[in-house]
Each structure stands twice: as C-alpha cells, then as structure tokens.
Amino acid sequence: MPDTQPPGGQVTGSAPPGGSAAGDGDRAADRLLAEVLRRSGGWPVVYAVTALAGAVVELMLPSALGRAVDVLVSPGAVAGEALLSCVVLVVTVVACDAVAVLAAGAGGAQAARRLRLRVVRHVLAVGPAMSRRLPAGDLVTRLGSNAEEVGAAPEALITAVALLVPAGGSLVALALIDPWLAVAFTAGMALIGVVLRAFLDQTTAVASGYQQAQSDIASRLFDALAGARTIAAAGTEDLETRRVLRPLPRLRACGLALWRVNARAGVRAAIVVPLLECAVIGVGGLRMAAGELSAGELFAAARYAVLGAGIGSALGYLNRLGRARSAARRVQEVLDRPAPGYGGDRLPVGRAGGRLEFRDVTVRVDGTPVLRDIDLVVPGGAAMAVVGRSGSGKSLLAAVAGRLVDPDQGEVLLDGVPLRRLGREELRRAVGYAFERPVLFGGTLAEAITVGRPPDVARTAARAAAADPFIRRLPRSYGTPVDEAPMSGGERQRVGLARAFAHGGRLLVLDDATSSLDTVTEFQVARALTEELRDRTRVIVAHRAATAARADLVVWLDGGRIRGRGRHDVLWRDPGYRAVFQLDGPPGAERG
C-alpha cells in the first residue's frame, strides 16, 4: 500500500448533474470562476482594457466611415482628413487586438498555474481522505485539463462581455441615426440572446458528461499502468485494453452531443444574424428613400448592424465558458473536501511520552462503520502489534493512531492531548510513519530520511533501519540522488523505516513496513524496534506471527472490533487467533 493512501477507503463518483444539486454545483462553479478571475494577476486587466478599448474604437469606425462616404459623394470635397481618421482607427483596433492576444494567453496560463497550485496544496492538506473519495486518475484529470479549462475562463468571460459593448453601442448609435433602425436592431438582438442563452445551458450540461468520461478513462488507465507487470505476466493485455476503453462510447456520445449543440446554435445564429442585418438595412433604405437618411448614414447603419450582430460570434467563447463552468464544478468538488484542522496545543515534556489512547473510536467509510467502538490504551514505550484478517481494519486503525484519518466518533489522545488539538508541526515531530511501499522525497537519500531534520540524524536512523550498509556502498553514499539510487523493494522499505525513525519522537506507526525485507534484515529491524527504540510507542500492523510474538501487546481485530488483546502466547491458545496467521500469513507463520 502506498504511503499516500491508507486502506479502508472507498471510491465514490460525483453525483450526476440534476435538480437542486446541479443548481448548487453551477453556483459554486460560478463563484470559483469569479475567484479565479480576481486572482489571475494583472493580465486579465490588460486584456479587459485592450478588448474594451478595441470595442470602443470599433464603434467609432462606422461613424467615421460614414462621414468619409458623405465627403466622397459631395462635389469638390477633400476627403483626406476623413480618410486619415479612418486609418488611425483601424491601426488602433489592430494594436488592441495584438495586445489582447498576448494578454489572453499569458493570463490563462497564469490563472491555470495558480489554480493548480491551490488545488494541489488542498489535496495534500486533506491527505488520504481525498484519495479515499476520488480515484487517482480522476484527481489527475481535475488538476490537469479541468484546471486548464477553468484558467481559460477569464478570457472567455471578458471576450463575451466585450462583445456586448459593440452590441449596446450599435443600438445607441442606430437610435441616434434613426429610432426605427434601433427598433429593428433590438428585435433581432432579442432572438440572438435566446439562442446564446440556450447554447450556454446545453453546453454546460453536455460538457459535464464529456469530462466525466475523460476522467473514467484516465482512472482506468492509471490503474492499468500501476498493475502493468501483473497484466503482462497474466497475458491479459487485450482484456485490460477493453476495460480501459470501455467508457469510450460514452465519450463519443457526449462529443457528438456537444457537436450537435454547436451545430444547432450555429445554424440558428446563421439564420438570425443575416435577418438582423437585412432588417436594419431594409429599414434604413426605406428611410433614405424618404429623405430621412444620407448615403453615409445608411452605410454607417449597415456597419453598425454588422458590428452589433457580431455578438453571434460569442458562440465559440460561450462554448469555452460552458466547458469552464463544468470543469469548475469538478474542481470545486475537490476544494469542497474539508482539510483537517489543527490546534495550537503542545505535548507535555519532562516525562516519558507516547501513551496512546483510543476512546470509543468509530470510523465510517461511505456511511458504513469499518472500525467500531475501539477503546484501547497503549502504555508509553510499548510495542503494540495489530493483527487480523484482510479487511478487519488494521491499517485504518494505524492511520487513526497517527491522524492520517480522523474518527467519525470518539477521540484519540497522545500523552493525554487529543490529536485534533495538536499543532501540525507538533504532531509531525511526534509521529513517524512507515508503509509497505514508501514514496521517497528530497533530492538525496540523506534528505529523503531527514526531511527537514538535522543531517546527522540520517546515519543514526539508517543504522536502526538496517539501511546504512547498502547506502554506504553507493558511489555517493548518503549524497546519492533518490532518482539515481538503484534500490530493491526491501531497500526502499528500509529507507522509509529510517525516515520514520528520524521523525517519530513519541510514536512510530508501521503499516506492513517490513513485508519486503529478508529474514536477516527483518530480524535486525525487529531488534532495533524492541531494544533501541523502546523510548517510543510503536504501533505495528503485523502479518507474521513472529512479529506479533515480539510485541509487548497484541490487538486482534475482527470485523472492525477488538476481538482480543494481550500477549501473543496467551492469544495463541485461541484457535480463531491462530487461524488469522494460517489464512493470511506466509507459509510456516502459524508456527510463530
């Protein structure tokens, strides 16, 4: 088991959109989009200013072109000044567009980076409770492509708003030219608004299904990569390929649905927009025939109709905004998972520490109790072995002991202080963990062991974990980069044990942390646990009778409850206790 996920957890998918839950999800997604916009730095401001400035200049251009037309059709008029103003406006629009493209790209990248940083920090702060709720592949998708889509939301939102400026300005300009032109324009814009609103709602709903199918494929692929050796050994590549790609028809269906939504909206816009332009030009032609408009004013009116109808091009940006809303809902589900809170209490000093107490502890997974009514006291400095059949809650009890998981009921105390009330740093200095498959951090092996502790601690801890001999044989010894150190599974376990020994000042939690060690090395580690580390309390998830025999206290779990406690030799008289090792232990373990 990796040290990032204690067992006993479950994977639950997010609820499908619909009803009030979908409404709440949309509101939460909109709040996240607004927050991303506020925290995206200065680039969205630059983009907004240039986009709005470009829109305003575009509004000025039809009027300038109209004046130029009137000058050109007037006998003997000089059009130089009018044409120069048009050229200046066109150059300004091009410059604004160029700066806007730069600001949109830089702002989107920065927004996605900050959101990813925030979500990663939150995921790590929540800890194993997050991976119990969402599969690893799904989490990667939410932190990757979904965060990127949310990061693109500021550009889509600003562009959509900027498109309203030409629409609103065109309406005002047409009203100033002739009120009847404004009436025709307003009728057409109302139809376009209906098309855009329906398009945004449909896109958000369909994009949610598409993104969920992507996450399902990513989760299945992640699992397949983790078990690649098993798949190759079993020769089940074809079967596993079909399993990974099983959501592909759903992904295709959602993709086709998204395409159909885009196509329908595009067809409607393609019909409504020309009708709008024709209506304005038709009304303008009638007013010109009646002598109420000049040729230049009719030309300007036609340009304003085209400019205002450009809001129909918002379909593409609304499509991105709809996908961003759906992605934001998925990212917000991660952020909604509460991170554990920490107090400011400190552990008492001046006396032997490590007394561990479980008071009426119950832990539920998906509403079902996995650990129930655990009342237990482990004296300071004692070694407690936790045994039981698979699924009995051994690893979950170990996780609760070091507050990797909080109980749903009851309390865990270390030296009389509830774990919830300890500060984060105080808790991490007091408790050290070692797992079956440790993940090693830090640039070198020494840093992977100390992780912030003084460098001289590395050798002492490595000697206790029987890791010092093989580390010293490496060309760069403790200075060997972690990625360049050729380590077997047992050697990696020993480095993980050394890290736990270097940090667990009062309590050591070992969850199957010696399963890959050979007999001689395991004996050396066991001797260190029972002799050199007696100043600390040790909670050891044990699968071997020999490990339980060396412990001061054995806790026997069955169905999430304590079925027995005491010395190994006393519990061994119970056939049920012996059956734990006969069924789950390695050959010969029952002879303990």
XYZ file of C-alpha atoms in Angstrom:
592
model
C 0.000 0.000 0.000
C 1.462 3.395 -0.945
C 2.025 5.759 1.921
C -0.369 8.265 0.401
C -3.466 6.138 0.878
C -4.423 4.083 3.889
C -6.739 1.203 3.219
C -10.280 1.065 4.305
C -11.220 3.824 1.919
C -13.607 3.789 -0.947
C -14.012 5.379 -4.303
C -17.185 7.258 -4.937
C -18.071 9.136 -8.074
C -19.582 12.555 -8.057
C -23.322 12.789 -8.221
C -24.742 13.273 -11.683
C -25.991 16.698 -12.514
C -29.625 17.300 -11.997
C -32.119 19.032 -9.770
C -31.036 21.240 -6.926
C -27.649 19.524 -6.708
C -26.853 20.657 -10.241
C -28.037 24.169 -9.417
C -25.853 24.305 -6.336
C -22.949 22.957 -8.371
C -23.416 25.656 -11.029
C -23.483 28.394 -8.406
C -20.358 27.021 -6.759
C -18.684 26.772 -10.185
C -19.589 30.382 -10.972
C -18.121 31.508 -7.651
C -14.905 29.650 -8.417
C -14.717 31.231 -11.892
C -15.173 34.672 -10.354
C -12.479 33.910 -7.786
C -10.064 32.713 -10.483
C -10.708 35.949 -12.369
C -9.938 38.032 -9.278
C -6.752 36.112 -8.532
C -5.354 35.940 -12.049
C -2.978 38.868 -11.611
C -2.706 41.841 -13.951
C -3.055 40.086 -17.314
C -6.873 39.884 -17.264
C -6.934 43.620 -16.537
C -4.682 44.275 -19.534
C -6.849 42.009 -21.664
C -10.059 43.647 -20.467
C -8.720 47.163 -21.099
C -7.441 46.355 -24.581
C -10.539 44.353 -25.510
C -12.882 47.097 -24.346
C -10.732 49.796 -25.926
C -10.771 47.874 -29.195
C -14.546 47.502 -28.959
C -14.996 51.227 -28.357
C -12.744 52.100 -31.287
C -14.688 49.671 -33.461
C -17.821 51.576 -32.516
C -16.225 54.797 -33.694
C -15.158 53.315 -37.026
C -18.602 53.012 -38.771
C -19.394 56.639 -37.967
C -16.013 57.738 -39.342
C -16.528 55.628 -42.468
C -19.991 57.109 -42.894
C -18.624 60.656 -42.733
C -15.939 59.689 -45.231
C -18.618 58.370 -47.603
C -20.627 61.602 -47.325
C -17.470 63.630 -48.027
C -16.564 61.485 -51.020
C -20.023 61.821 -52.627
C -20.073 65.585 -52.065
C -18.883 67.577 -55.127
C -15.468 69.180 -54.670
C -14.940 67.867 -51.110
C -11.469 66.929 -49.824
C -11.577 63.543 -48.089
C -8.002 63.464 -46.772
C -8.794 64.247 -43.138
C -11.768 61.866 -43.046
C -9.736 59.022 -44.548
C -6.833 59.684 -42.153
C -9.147 59.334 -39.149
C -10.354 56.001 -40.525
C -6.768 54.771 -40.922
C -5.913 55.786 -37.347
C -8.940 53.940 -36.002
C -8.105 50.782 -37.984
C -4.486 50.792 -36.740
C -5.706 51.262 -33.164
C -8.069 48.287 -33.472
C -5.245 46.090 -34.806
C -2.913 47.161 -31.985
C -5.552 46.448 -29.343
C -6.176 43.018 -30.825
C -2.454 42.174 -30.770
C -2.024 43.173 -27.130
C -5.256 41.366 -26.226
C -3.992 38.090 -27.750
C -0.782 38.315 -25.715
C -2.627 39.174 -22.501
C -5.198 36.403 -23.015
C -2.530 33.705 -23.442
C -0.385 34.875 -20.539
C -3.385 35.423 -18.271
C -4.859 31.989 -18.984
C -1.549 30.273 -18.252
C -1.119 32.208 -15.010
C -4.694 31.557 -13.893
C -4.324 27.805 -14.534
C -0.983 27.711 -12.709
C -2.345 29.451 -9.615
C -5.450 27.281 -9.566
C -3.382 24.089 -9.899
C -1.105 25.248 -7.097
C -4.097 25.934 -4.864
C -5.784 22.608 -5.635
C -2.582 20.569 -5.194
C -1.950 22.204 -1.824
C -5.527 21.468 -0.793
C -5.326 17.831 -1.932
C -2.129 17.314 0.049
C -3.625 19.092 3.070
C -6.713 16.841 3.008
C -4.436 13.815 2.722
C -5.673 10.224 2.446
C -9.313 11.256 2.855
C -9.152 12.743 -0.651
C -7.824 9.602 -2.317
C -10.472 7.579 -0.470
C -13.124 9.661 -2.238
C -11.750 10.098 -5.754
C -9.615 7.730 -7.876
C -6.080 8.891 -8.608
C -6.715 9.145 -12.359
C -9.798 11.287 -11.779
C -7.812 13.588 -9.479
C -5.081 13.977 -12.096
C -7.683 14.910 -14.720
C -9.251 17.508 -12.447
C -5.870 19.008 -11.597
C -4.743 18.892 -15.228
C -7.117 19.504 -18.119
C -10.024 20.681 -15.948
C -7.875 23.299 -14.196
C -6.613 24.463 -17.588
C -10.180 24.899 -18.842
C -11.036 26.909 -15.743
C -7.916 29.023 -16.326
C -9.223 29.902 -19.795
C -12.499 31.185 -18.335
C -11.307 34.788 -17.728
C -10.521 35.227 -21.436
C -13.860 33.725 -22.488
C -15.768 35.808 -19.950
C -14.018 39.081 -20.797
C -14.447 38.471 -24.519
C -18.141 37.706 -24.081
C -18.571 40.925 -22.083
C -16.500 42.884 -24.601
C -18.830 41.694 -27.355
C -21.695 43.364 -25.516
C -20.038 46.762 -25.975
C -20.384 46.808 -29.778
C -23.918 45.430 -29.440
C -25.001 48.058 -26.919
C -23.052 50.825 -28.650
C -24.534 49.883 -32.011
C -28.015 50.131 -30.540
C -27.293 53.631 -29.211
C -25.648 54.726 -32.468
C -28.574 53.440 -34.537
C -31.021 55.210 -32.246
C -29.095 58.454 -32.758
C -29.145 57.954 -36.523
C -32.822 56.978 -36.640
C -35.102 55.442 -33.947
C -36.652 53.000 -36.413
C -33.247 51.476 -37.056
C -32.886 50.850 -33.313
C -36.295 49.135 -33.203
C -35.332 46.720 -35.990
C -31.960 46.056 -34.361
C -33.492 45.365 -30.923
C -35.899 42.778 -32.309
C -33.044 40.876 -33.949
C -30.826 41.062 -30.855
C -33.583 39.555 -28.702
C -33.609 36.479 -30.935
C -29.815 36.203 -30.764
C -29.956 36.434 -26.962
C -32.368 33.490 -26.800
C -30.019 31.421 -28.987
C -26.959 32.233 -26.841
C -28.672 31.518 -23.520
C -29.918 28.103 -24.659
C -26.489 27.322 -26.097
C -24.678 28.083 -22.809
C -27.041 25.917 -20.734
C -26.852 22.965 -23.124
C -23.070 23.198 -23.479
C -22.520 23.172 -19.710
C -24.659 20.045 -19.289
C -23.099 18.104 -22.174
C -19.532 19.134 -21.298
C -20.004 17.709 -17.802
C -20.680 14.240 -19.216
C -17.747 14.530 -21.617
C -15.319 15.478 -18.838
C -16.586 12.687 -16.587
C -15.977 10.139 -19.351
C -12.446 11.517 -19.774
C -11.844 11.068 -16.041
C -13.151 7.494 -16.116
C -10.704 6.579 -18.885
C -7.839 8.298 -17.035
C -8.655 6.421 -13.818
C -8.765 3.061 -15.574
C -5.504 3.798 -17.394
C -3.854 4.831 -14.127
C -4.852 1.518 -12.540
C -3.624 -0.408 -15.586
C -0.229 1.301 -15.510
C 0.109 0.551 -11.792
C -0.527 -3.130 -12.491
C 1.423 -3.348 -15.766
C 3.653 -6.202 -14.551
C 0.686 -8.265 -13.403
C -1.112 -7.683 -16.715
C 1.960 -8.696 -18.709
C 2.519 -11.786 -16.577
C -1.109 -12.875 -16.911
C -1.245 -12.123 -20.630
C -4.448 -10.088 -20.233
C -3.401 -7.083 -22.327
C -6.421 -7.299 -24.643
C -8.844 -7.720 -21.763
C -7.324 -4.765 -19.911
C -7.362 -2.617 -23.053
C -11.083 -3.231 -23.415
C -11.605 -2.363 -19.752
C -9.675 0.903 -20.042
C -11.522 1.950 -23.197
C -14.978 0.863 -22.045
C -16.103 4.493 -21.415
C -15.054 5.402 -24.981
C -18.591 5.023 -26.470
C -19.889 7.325 -23.739
C -17.121 9.817 -24.535
C -18.036 9.616 -28.231
C -21.731 10.096 -27.483
C -21.011 13.166 -25.363
C -18.663 14.522 -28.032
C -21.313 14.077 -30.716
C -23.899 15.709 -28.460
C -21.560 18.648 -27.941
C -21.042 18.893 -31.691
C -24.804 18.823 -32.284
C -25.350 21.602 -29.731
C -22.711 23.696 -31.515
C -24.176 22.895 -34.927
C -27.751 23.773 -33.940
C -26.666 27.021 -32.332
C -24.502 27.851 -35.350
C -27.387 27.240 -37.764
C -29.739 29.397 -35.679
C -27.178 32.161 -35.482
C -26.519 31.878 -39.219
C -30.215 32.471 -39.829
C -30.873 35.160 -37.223
C -27.762 37.312 -37.821
C -28.326 37.906 -41.576
C -32.009 38.580 -40.897
C -30.958 41.214 -38.361
C -28.621 42.864 -40.850
C -31.230 42.722 -43.615
C -33.877 44.224 -41.339
C -31.674 47.174 -40.382
C -30.536 47.779 -43.968
C -34.128 47.427 -45.257
C -35.488 49.922 -42.752
C -32.524 52.206 -43.487
C -33.174 52.000 -47.231
C -36.811 52.989 -46.723
C -35.773 55.920 -44.519
C -33.203 57.002 -47.116
C -35.812 56.821 -49.848
C -37.996 59.072 -47.707
C -35.123 61.548 -47.459
C -34.537 60.960 -43.744
C -31.050 59.419 -44.132
C -27.970 60.293 -46.142
C -25.860 57.742 -48.028
C -23.168 57.965 -45.364
C -25.704 57.398 -42.557
C -27.101 54.349 -44.351
C -23.565 52.998 -44.771
C -22.858 53.618 -41.074
C -26.155 51.956 -40.114
C -25.237 48.890 -42.177
C -21.817 48.727 -40.478
C -23.396 49.094 -37.037
C -25.810 46.268 -37.821
C -22.887 44.014 -38.802
C -20.886 45.110 -35.756
C -23.761 44.563 -33.335
C -24.666 41.230 -34.885
C -21.093 40.142 -34.203
C -22.315 39.114 -30.797
C -23.343 35.942 -32.579
C -19.633 35.090 -32.706
C -19.849 34.752 -28.923
C -20.924 31.149 -29.541
C -17.319 29.988 -29.536
C -16.495 31.859 -26.355
C -19.680 30.701 -24.672
C -18.740 27.141 -25.609
C -15.424 27.612 -23.786
C -17.215 29.282 -20.888
C -19.674 26.391 -20.656
C -16.825 23.876 -20.564
C -15.083 26.052 -17.978
C -18.207 26.069 -15.788
C -18.421 22.289 -15.976
C -14.692 21.970 -15.228
C -15.010 24.448 -12.359
C -17.747 22.300 -10.846
C -15.402 19.310 -10.907
C -12.511 21.297 -9.434
C -14.785 22.770 -6.765
C -15.764 19.251 -5.672
C -12.096 18.747 -4.788
C -11.873 22.078 -2.953
C -15.087 21.355 -1.030
C -13.449 18.420 0.710
C -12.506 19.924 4.087
C -8.885 19.776 5.151
C -8.274 18.675 8.749
C -7.923 21.495 11.223
C -5.112 21.753 13.737
C -4.998 23.298 17.177
C -2.206 25.015 18.993
C -1.640 22.604 21.893
C 1.746 21.079 22.630
C 2.619 17.737 24.129
C 3.747 17.647 27.765
C 7.506 17.497 28.376
C 9.620 16.247 31.224
C 8.294 12.685 31.388
C 8.298 9.530 29.307
C 5.956 10.020 26.389
C 3.997 8.054 23.852
C 0.919 6.927 25.799
C -1.734 6.327 23.147
C -5.445 6.183 23.940
C -8.438 5.312 21.775
C -11.692 6.399 23.379
C -14.833 4.937 21.795
C -13.390 5.388 18.285
C -15.605 4.649 15.286
C -14.597 5.278 11.667
C -17.126 5.076 8.847
C -16.450 4.623 5.164
C -19.302 5.603 2.869
C -21.591 5.546 5.903
C -20.613 2.020 6.950
C -18.596 1.566 10.177
C -15.225 -0.050 9.427
C -13.804 0.463 12.926
C -16.342 0.281 15.740
C -16.210 1.165 19.419
C -12.436 0.962 19.814
C -11.408 1.523 23.446
C -7.714 0.945 23.901
C -4.742 2.202 25.924
C -1.162 1.624 24.774
C 1.367 2.447 27.512
C 4.193 4.796 26.615
C 7.159 2.960 25.144
C 5.209 -0.227 24.410
C 5.205 -2.107 21.120
C 1.672 -2.965 20.015
C 1.061 -5.384 17.155
C -2.258 -5.076 15.313
C -3.352 -8.347 13.717
C -6.441 -9.538 11.891
C -7.656 -10.934 8.612
C -7.765 -8.816 5.473
C -10.420 -6.120 5.756
C -10.555 -6.219 9.539
C -9.421 -2.561 9.819
C -5.762 -2.984 10.783
C -4.342 -0.288 8.517
C -7.236 2.045 9.250
C -6.531 1.746 12.983
C -2.876 2.595 12.291
C -3.939 5.600 10.208
C -6.204 6.840 13.002
C -3.385 6.413 15.528
C -1.252 8.991 13.709
C -4.137 11.156 12.499
C -3.898 10.324 8.859
C -7.634 9.724 9.279
C -9.928 11.362 11.826
C -12.528 9.197 13.572
C -16.188 9.957 12.949
C -16.861 9.278 16.610
C -14.661 9.261 19.668
C -11.177 10.612 20.194
C -7.521 9.604 20.016
C -5.092 11.045 22.567
C -1.306 11.105 22.704
C 0.077 11.691 26.199
C -3.320 12.973 27.268
C -3.690 15.536 24.452
C -6.338 14.935 21.737
C -4.643 14.665 18.346
C -7.100 17.180 16.860
C -5.832 19.839 19.264
C -2.146 19.424 18.425
C -0.434 21.821 16.038
C 0.604 20.424 12.669
C 4.344 20.685 13.338
C 3.966 19.312 16.864
C 2.076 16.283 15.539
C 4.566 15.585 12.751
C 7.516 15.785 15.135
C 5.842 13.342 17.491
C 4.624 10.722 14.993
C 6.660 8.844 12.392
C 5.158 6.592 9.697
C 6.498 3.731 7.599
C 4.494 1.973 4.882
C 4.700 -1.057 2.646
C 5.592 0.995 -0.443
C 7.082 4.277 0.743
C 7.334 7.307 -1.530
C 10.701 8.997 -1.015
C 11.011 12.786 -1.151
C 14.080 15.001 -1.242
C 16.999 15.349 -3.602
C 19.321 12.808 -1.929
C 18.892 9.755 0.257
C 20.016 11.787 3.277
C 17.312 14.377 2.572
C 14.745 11.612 1.996
C 15.468 10.374 5.541
C 15.805 13.678 7.392
C 13.159 15.782 5.546
C 13.975 18.918 7.479
C 15.698 17.299 10.458
C 19.427 17.842 11.200
C 21.684 15.961 8.725
C 23.400 13.896 11.425
C 20.087 12.176 12.169
C 20.223 10.333 8.822
C 23.002 7.863 9.725
C 21.596 7.037 13.161
C 18.126 6.367 11.751
C 19.526 4.395 8.795
C 21.547 2.150 11.114
C 18.432 1.359 13.150
C 16.560 0.521 9.938
C 19.450 -1.652 8.620
C 19.763 0.735 5.657
C 23.221 2.103 6.441
C 25.238 -0.769 4.855
C 23.666 -0.617 1.388
C 23.581 3.216 1.365
C 27.296 3.392 2.177
C 28.038 1.021 -0.724
C 26.569 3.508 -3.218
C 29.160 5.647 -5.079
C 27.907 8.851 -3.437
C 26.714 7.244 -0.224
C 24.078 9.393 1.510
C 24.539 12.069 -1.156
C 23.157 9.786 -3.879
C 20.151 11.381 -5.641
C 16.966 9.438 -4.911
C 16.154 9.064 -8.617
C 19.597 7.589 -9.311
C 19.741 5.145 -6.391
C 19.178 1.555 -7.593
C 17.023 0.155 -4.795
C 15.064 -3.036 -4.445
C 11.672 -3.054 -2.752
C 13.242 -4.106 0.544
C 15.922 -1.397 0.372
C 13.288 1.239 -0.332
C 11.337 -0.036 2.676
C 14.428 0.352 4.832
C 14.846 3.980 3.758
C 11.167 4.522 4.585
C 11.737 2.965 8.011
C 14.752 5.223 8.561
C 12.593 8.248 7.742
C 10.021 7.136 10.306
C 12.704 6.557 12.952
C 14.139 10.031 12.293
C 10.799 11.764 12.832
C 8.730 9.757 15.282
C 9.766 11.333 18.560
C 6.994 9.659 20.588
C 5.029 7.347 18.312
C 6.026 5.111 15.404
C 3.317 3.726 13.125
C 4.486 0.848 10.917
C 1.894 -0.376 8.422
C 3.260 -3.625 6.942
C 6.572 -1.767 6.647
C 8.796 -4.877 6.743
C 6.945 -7.094 4.261
C 9.712 -6.900 1.618
C 12.640 -7.494 3.979
C 14.604 -10.720 4.011
C 14.683 -12.775 7.211
C 18.055 -11.488 8.434
C 17.224 -7.815 7.784
C 13.800 -8.175 9.353
C 15.425 -9.628 12.466
C 17.811 -6.641 12.630
C 14.937 -4.163 12.295
C 12.852 -6.067 14.832
C 15.721 -5.954 17.299
C 16.009 -2.189 16.816
C 12.285 -1.832 17.383
C 12.329 -3.872 20.566
C 15.628 -2.658 22.013
C 16.920 0.629 20.567
C 13.543 2.351 20.155
C 11.901 1.467 23.463
C 11.687 5.167 24.295
C 8.836 5.435 21.787
C 5.472 3.773 21.427
C 5.270 1.518 18.371
C 2.090 0.545 16.541
C 2.932 -2.285 14.127
C 0.471 -3.756 11.626
C 1.609 -7.377 11.701
C 1.004 -10.195 9.244
C 3.542 -12.621 10.691
C 3.218 -14.475 13.947
C 6.887 -13.848 14.701
C 6.282 -10.083 14.599
C 3.333 -10.378 16.969
C 5.370 -12.595 19.297
C 7.974 -9.852 19.775
C 5.370 -7.190 20.680
C 4.521 -6.157 24.230
C 0.815 -6.117 23.385
C -1.246 -7.662 20.595
C -4.610 -6.248 19.496
C -6.665 -8.711 17.472
C -9.230 -7.080 15.174
C -12.166 -8.909 13.669
C -14.838 -7.134 11.645
C -13.658 -3.709 12.821
C -13.927 -4.580 16.524
C -11.358 -5.676 19.063
C -11.857 -9.415 19.492
C -8.881 -9.927 21.778
C -5.915 -8.205 23.357
C -2.936 -9.365 25.348
C 0.328 -11.210 24.886
C 0.815 -13.267 21.740
C 1.473 -16.503 23.638
C -1.786 -16.105 25.545
C -3.873 -15.290 22.468
C -2.267 -18.187 20.616
C -4.363 -20.582 22.669
C -7.445 -19.360 20.778
C -7.955 -21.334 17.524
C -9.522 -18.259 15.926
C -6.379 -16.238 16.609
C -4.172 -18.981 15.172
C -6.391 -19.082 12.078
C -5.535 -15.432 11.323
C -1.938 -16.376 10.592
C -2.792 -19.707 8.980
C -5.055 -17.995 6.470
C -3.322 -14.655 5.921
C 0.275 -15.270 6.938
C 3.148 -16.698 4.907
C 3.872 -20.436 4.973
C 5.095 -21.526 8.363
C 3.985 -18.322 10.097
C 1.446 -20.203 12.165
C 4.300 -21.912 13.991
C 5.236 -18.410 15.330
